[in-house]
XYZ file of C-alpha atoms in Angstrom:
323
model
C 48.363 64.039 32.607
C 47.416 64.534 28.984
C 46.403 61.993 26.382
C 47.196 61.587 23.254
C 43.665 63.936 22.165
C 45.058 66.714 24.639
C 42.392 65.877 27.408
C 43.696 66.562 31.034
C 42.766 63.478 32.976
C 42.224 64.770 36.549
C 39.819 62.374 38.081
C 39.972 58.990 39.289
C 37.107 56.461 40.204
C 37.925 53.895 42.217
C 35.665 50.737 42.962
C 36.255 49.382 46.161
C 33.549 46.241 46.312
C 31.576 44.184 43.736
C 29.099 43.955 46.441
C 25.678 45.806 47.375
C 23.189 45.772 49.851
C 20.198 46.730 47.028
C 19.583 44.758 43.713
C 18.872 47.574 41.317
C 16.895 46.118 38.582
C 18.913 47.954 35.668
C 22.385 47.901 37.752
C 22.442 43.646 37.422
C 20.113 40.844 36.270
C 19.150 39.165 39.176
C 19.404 35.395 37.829
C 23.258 36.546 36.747
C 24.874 37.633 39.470
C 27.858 36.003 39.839
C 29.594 33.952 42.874
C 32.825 35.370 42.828
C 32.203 38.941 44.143
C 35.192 39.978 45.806
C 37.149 37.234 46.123
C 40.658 39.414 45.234
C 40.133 42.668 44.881
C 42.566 45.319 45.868
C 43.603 45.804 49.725
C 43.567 49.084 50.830
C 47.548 49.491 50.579
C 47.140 48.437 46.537
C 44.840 51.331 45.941
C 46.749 53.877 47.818
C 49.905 52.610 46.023
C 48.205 52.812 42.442
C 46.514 56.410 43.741
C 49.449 57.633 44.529
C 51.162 56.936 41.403
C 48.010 58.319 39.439
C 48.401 61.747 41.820
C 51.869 62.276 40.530
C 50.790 62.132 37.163
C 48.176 64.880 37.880
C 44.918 63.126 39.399
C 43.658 65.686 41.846
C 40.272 64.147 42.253
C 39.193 60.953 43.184
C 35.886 59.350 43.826
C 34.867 56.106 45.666
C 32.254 53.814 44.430
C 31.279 50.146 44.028
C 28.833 48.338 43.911
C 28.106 49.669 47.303
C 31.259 51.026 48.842
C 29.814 51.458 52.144
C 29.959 48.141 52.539
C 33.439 47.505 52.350
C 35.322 46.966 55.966
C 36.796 50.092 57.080
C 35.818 52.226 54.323
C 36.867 55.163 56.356
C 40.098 54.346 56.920
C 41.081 54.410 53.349
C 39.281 57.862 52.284
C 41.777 59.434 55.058
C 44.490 57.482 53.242
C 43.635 58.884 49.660
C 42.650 62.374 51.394
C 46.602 62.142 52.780
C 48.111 61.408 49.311
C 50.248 64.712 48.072
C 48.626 66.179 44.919
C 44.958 64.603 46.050
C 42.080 67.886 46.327
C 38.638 66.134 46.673
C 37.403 63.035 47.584
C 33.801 61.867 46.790
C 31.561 58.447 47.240
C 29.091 57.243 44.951
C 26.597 55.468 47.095
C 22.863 54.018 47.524
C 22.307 56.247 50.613
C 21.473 53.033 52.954
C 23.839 53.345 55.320
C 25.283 56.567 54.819
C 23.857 58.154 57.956
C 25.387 56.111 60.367
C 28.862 56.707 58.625
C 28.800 60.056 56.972
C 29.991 61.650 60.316
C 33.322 59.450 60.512
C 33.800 59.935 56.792
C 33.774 63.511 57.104
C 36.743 63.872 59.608
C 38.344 61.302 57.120
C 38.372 63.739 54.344
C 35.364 63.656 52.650
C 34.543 66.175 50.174
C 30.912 65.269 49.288
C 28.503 62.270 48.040
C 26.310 61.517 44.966
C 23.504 59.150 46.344
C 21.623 57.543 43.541
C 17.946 57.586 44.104
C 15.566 56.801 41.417
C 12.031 57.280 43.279
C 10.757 59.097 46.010
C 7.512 56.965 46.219
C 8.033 54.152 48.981
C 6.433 51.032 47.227
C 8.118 51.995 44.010
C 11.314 51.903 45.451
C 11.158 48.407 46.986
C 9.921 47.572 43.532
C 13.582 49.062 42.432
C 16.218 47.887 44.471
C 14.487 44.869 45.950
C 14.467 46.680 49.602
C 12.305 48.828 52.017
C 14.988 51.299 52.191
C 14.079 54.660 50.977
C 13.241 56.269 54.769
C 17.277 55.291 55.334
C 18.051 57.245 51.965
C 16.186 60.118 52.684
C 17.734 60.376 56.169
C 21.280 60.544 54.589
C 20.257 63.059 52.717
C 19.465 65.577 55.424
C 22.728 64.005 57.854
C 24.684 65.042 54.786
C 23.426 68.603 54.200
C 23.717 68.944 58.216
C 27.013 68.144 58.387
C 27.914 71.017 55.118
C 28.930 68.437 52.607
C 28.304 68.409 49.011
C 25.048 66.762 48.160
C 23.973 65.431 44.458
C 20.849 63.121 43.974
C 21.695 61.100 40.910
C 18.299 59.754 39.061
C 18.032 57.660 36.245
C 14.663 58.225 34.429
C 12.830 55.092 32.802
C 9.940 54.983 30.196
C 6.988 53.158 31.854
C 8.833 53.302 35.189
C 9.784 56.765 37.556
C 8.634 59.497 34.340
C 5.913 59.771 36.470
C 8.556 61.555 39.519
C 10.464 64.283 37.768
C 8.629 67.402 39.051
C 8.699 65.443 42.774
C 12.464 65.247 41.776
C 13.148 68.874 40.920
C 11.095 70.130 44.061
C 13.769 68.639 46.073
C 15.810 71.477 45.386
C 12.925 73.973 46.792
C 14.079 74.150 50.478
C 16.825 71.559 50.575
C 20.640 72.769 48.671
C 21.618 69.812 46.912
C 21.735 69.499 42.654
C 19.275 66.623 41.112
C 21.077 65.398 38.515
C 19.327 63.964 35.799
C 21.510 61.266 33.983
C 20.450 58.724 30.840
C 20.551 55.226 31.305
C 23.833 54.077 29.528
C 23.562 50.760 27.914
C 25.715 48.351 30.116
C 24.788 45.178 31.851
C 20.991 44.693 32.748
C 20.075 48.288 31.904
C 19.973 46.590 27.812
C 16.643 45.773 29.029
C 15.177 48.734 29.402
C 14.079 52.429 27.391
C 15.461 55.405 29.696
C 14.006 58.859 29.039
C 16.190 61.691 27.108
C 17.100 64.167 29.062
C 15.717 66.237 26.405
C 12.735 65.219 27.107
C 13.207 65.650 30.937
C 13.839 69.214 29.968
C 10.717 69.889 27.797
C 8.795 68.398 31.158
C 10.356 70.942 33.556
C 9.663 73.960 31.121
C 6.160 73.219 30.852
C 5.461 73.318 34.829
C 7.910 75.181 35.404
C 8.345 78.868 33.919
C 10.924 80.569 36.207
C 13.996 78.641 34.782
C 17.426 79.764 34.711
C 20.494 78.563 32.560
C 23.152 78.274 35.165
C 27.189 78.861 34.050
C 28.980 76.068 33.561
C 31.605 75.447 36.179
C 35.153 73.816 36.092
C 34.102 71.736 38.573
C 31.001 70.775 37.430
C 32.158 68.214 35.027
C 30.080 66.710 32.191
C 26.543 68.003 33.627
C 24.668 70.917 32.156
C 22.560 73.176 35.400
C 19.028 74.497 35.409
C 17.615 76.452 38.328
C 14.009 77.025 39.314
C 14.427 80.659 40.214
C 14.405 81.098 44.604
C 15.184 77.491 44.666
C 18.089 76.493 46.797
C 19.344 73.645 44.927
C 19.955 73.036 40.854
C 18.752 70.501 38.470
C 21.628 69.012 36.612
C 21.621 66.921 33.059
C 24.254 64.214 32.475
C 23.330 63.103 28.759
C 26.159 60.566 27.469
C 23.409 59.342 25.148
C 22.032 61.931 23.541
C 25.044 64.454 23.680
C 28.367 62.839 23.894
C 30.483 64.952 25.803
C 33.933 62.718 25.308
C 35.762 65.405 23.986
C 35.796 66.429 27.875
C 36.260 63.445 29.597
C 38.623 63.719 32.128
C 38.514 60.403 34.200
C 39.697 56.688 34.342
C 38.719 53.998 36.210
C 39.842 51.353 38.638
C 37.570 48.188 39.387
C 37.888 46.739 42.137
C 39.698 43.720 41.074
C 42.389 46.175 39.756
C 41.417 46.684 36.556
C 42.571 50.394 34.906
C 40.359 51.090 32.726
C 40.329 53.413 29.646
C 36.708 54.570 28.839
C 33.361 52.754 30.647
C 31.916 51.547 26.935
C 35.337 49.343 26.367
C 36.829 46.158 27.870
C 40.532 47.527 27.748
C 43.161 48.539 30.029
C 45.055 46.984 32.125
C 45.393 44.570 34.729
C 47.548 46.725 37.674
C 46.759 44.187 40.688
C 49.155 41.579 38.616
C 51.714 44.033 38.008
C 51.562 44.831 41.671
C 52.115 41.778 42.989
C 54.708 41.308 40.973
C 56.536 43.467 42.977
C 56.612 46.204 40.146
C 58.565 49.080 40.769
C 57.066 52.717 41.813
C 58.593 53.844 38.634
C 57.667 51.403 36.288
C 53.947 51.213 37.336
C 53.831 55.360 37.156
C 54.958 54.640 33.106
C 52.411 51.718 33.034
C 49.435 53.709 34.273
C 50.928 57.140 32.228
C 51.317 54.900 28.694
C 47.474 53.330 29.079
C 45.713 56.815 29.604
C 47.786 58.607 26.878
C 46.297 56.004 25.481
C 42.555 56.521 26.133
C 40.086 56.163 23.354
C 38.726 59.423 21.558
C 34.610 58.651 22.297
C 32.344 55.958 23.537
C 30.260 54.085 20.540
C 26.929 52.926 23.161
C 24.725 53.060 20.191
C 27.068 50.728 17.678
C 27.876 47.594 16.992
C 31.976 47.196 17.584
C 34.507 45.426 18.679
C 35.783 45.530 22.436
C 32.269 46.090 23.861
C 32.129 46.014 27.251
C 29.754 43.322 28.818
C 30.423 43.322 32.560
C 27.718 44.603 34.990
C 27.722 47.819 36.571
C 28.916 46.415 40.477
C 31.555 44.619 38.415
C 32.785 48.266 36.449
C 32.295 50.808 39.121
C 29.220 53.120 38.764
């Protein structure tokens, strides 16, 4: 699938829930969280019908996120669905970690690829501070059931002025003894996150090199995506920088979304798309929604504007988007 800017849109995010069991203070204000989470969002036969569809027109890798989308019922059941869809390579979740451990196993035989836990501190109290919950032992312990079991392991960390700059050597020593990537990735301007300053990953960078003198540029991979690898030479794992801020890499992109209410959307800075769930139960054809979901991604805008005033702004929450 091509768009009209010759990008080859292979990926597909899918948001399965609205809900979560942590309240992140830059995913969603707290005093705004809205009543109507999950209500009508897609069953698990509307996804694999719209997946499907997206497969033929050249998606070969999807990940699963939320909100939390190990809370949704039988979460398994539909990553062996996708993982069955001809055309489909790799399937990933995007998930807090919490109860990852006592479902990774299950998910695995399902057709799991890998996970990206986000994790922004490694200090206990600080934590709770974040996300509202004593969870971080249950995190931690995902971590390790995940590298156990072979899968694909990234950390995803937001950085904050006045908030976890403090962690990002504890961060990067993760990757001594333990083979996952830290991924380093600037806090995009959406939904409660307004609120606060996040640290450049230039900046991150300039920390690393000055306690750390071994470093080594690693080649960018196919598969890597958008982020940009450092090593710490004999470490196991690799430090990764995801900068949509700082250095727009949109001339890449090669995603779309889905929200969980059904909603396809374009970039993750605009409020376009299109609304499949109604088209879907509308009894659209296979056909006709293949040309539907082909004509809005040719479709796709050329960059994000984050630091601009313009028109079409996206002003949902994170949990509402899909992280």
């Amino acid at each position: 699938m091509i768009d009209k800017f010759g990008r080859k849109i292979d990926y597909l995010r899918i948001s399965v829930t609205e809900n979560c069991n942590l309240k992140c203070i830059y995913c969603i204000d707290e005093n705004s969280i809205l009543n109507s989470c999950n209500n009508d969002i897609l069953t698990d036969d509307e996804i694999v019908k719209i997946a499907t569809e997206c497969a033929r027109l050249g998606i070969k890798k999807i990940r699963i996120t939320g909100g939390e989308p190990l809370v949704r019922k039988n979460i398994e059941s539909l990553i062996y669905k996708l993982k069955c869809i001809n055309g489909i390579e790799e399937i990933y979740i995007t998930t807090n970690g919490v109860l990852l451990h006592t479902k990774i196993e299950d998910l695995k035989k399902n057709g799991l690829t890998g996970v990206n836990i986000s994790l922004d501190s490694l200090n206990k109290e600080r934590f709770k501070n974040l996300t509202k919950f004593d969870k971080l032992q249950d995190v931690l312990l995902s971590i390790d059931k995940a590298l156990e079991l072979g899968l694909k392991v990234k950390i995803n960390t937001v950085i904050v002025d006045d908030i976890n700059k403090d962690e990002i050597i504890d961060f990067v020593n993760l990757t001594k003894d333990k083979n996952l990537d830290i991924r380093f990735i600037e806090l995009m301007p959406i939904g409660a996150a307004k609120n606060y300053k996040g640290t450049s990953n230039e900046e991150i960078n300039q920390i690393i090199n000055k306690n750390f003198k071994n470093i080594k540029v690693e080649n960018k991979s196919k598969r890597s995506g958008p982020a940009k690898y450092i090593r710490v030479d004999n470490y196991k794992g690799k430090i990764g920088f995801i900068s949509p801020i700082s250095s727009c890499f949109c001339e890449d992109c090669n995603r779309i979304r889905l929200t969980s209410t059904g909603f396809l959307k374009k970039c993750l800075h605009y409020n376009y798309g299109v609304d499949l769930k109604k088209h879907i139960r509308s009894n659209i054809s296979d056909k006709d929604l293949n040309e539907l979901i082909y004509s809005n991604i040719y479709d796709k805008p050329q960059e994000h504007l984050f630091m601009e005033d313009c028109d079409n702004k996206e002003n949902k929450y994170m949990n509402q988007i899909g992280g």
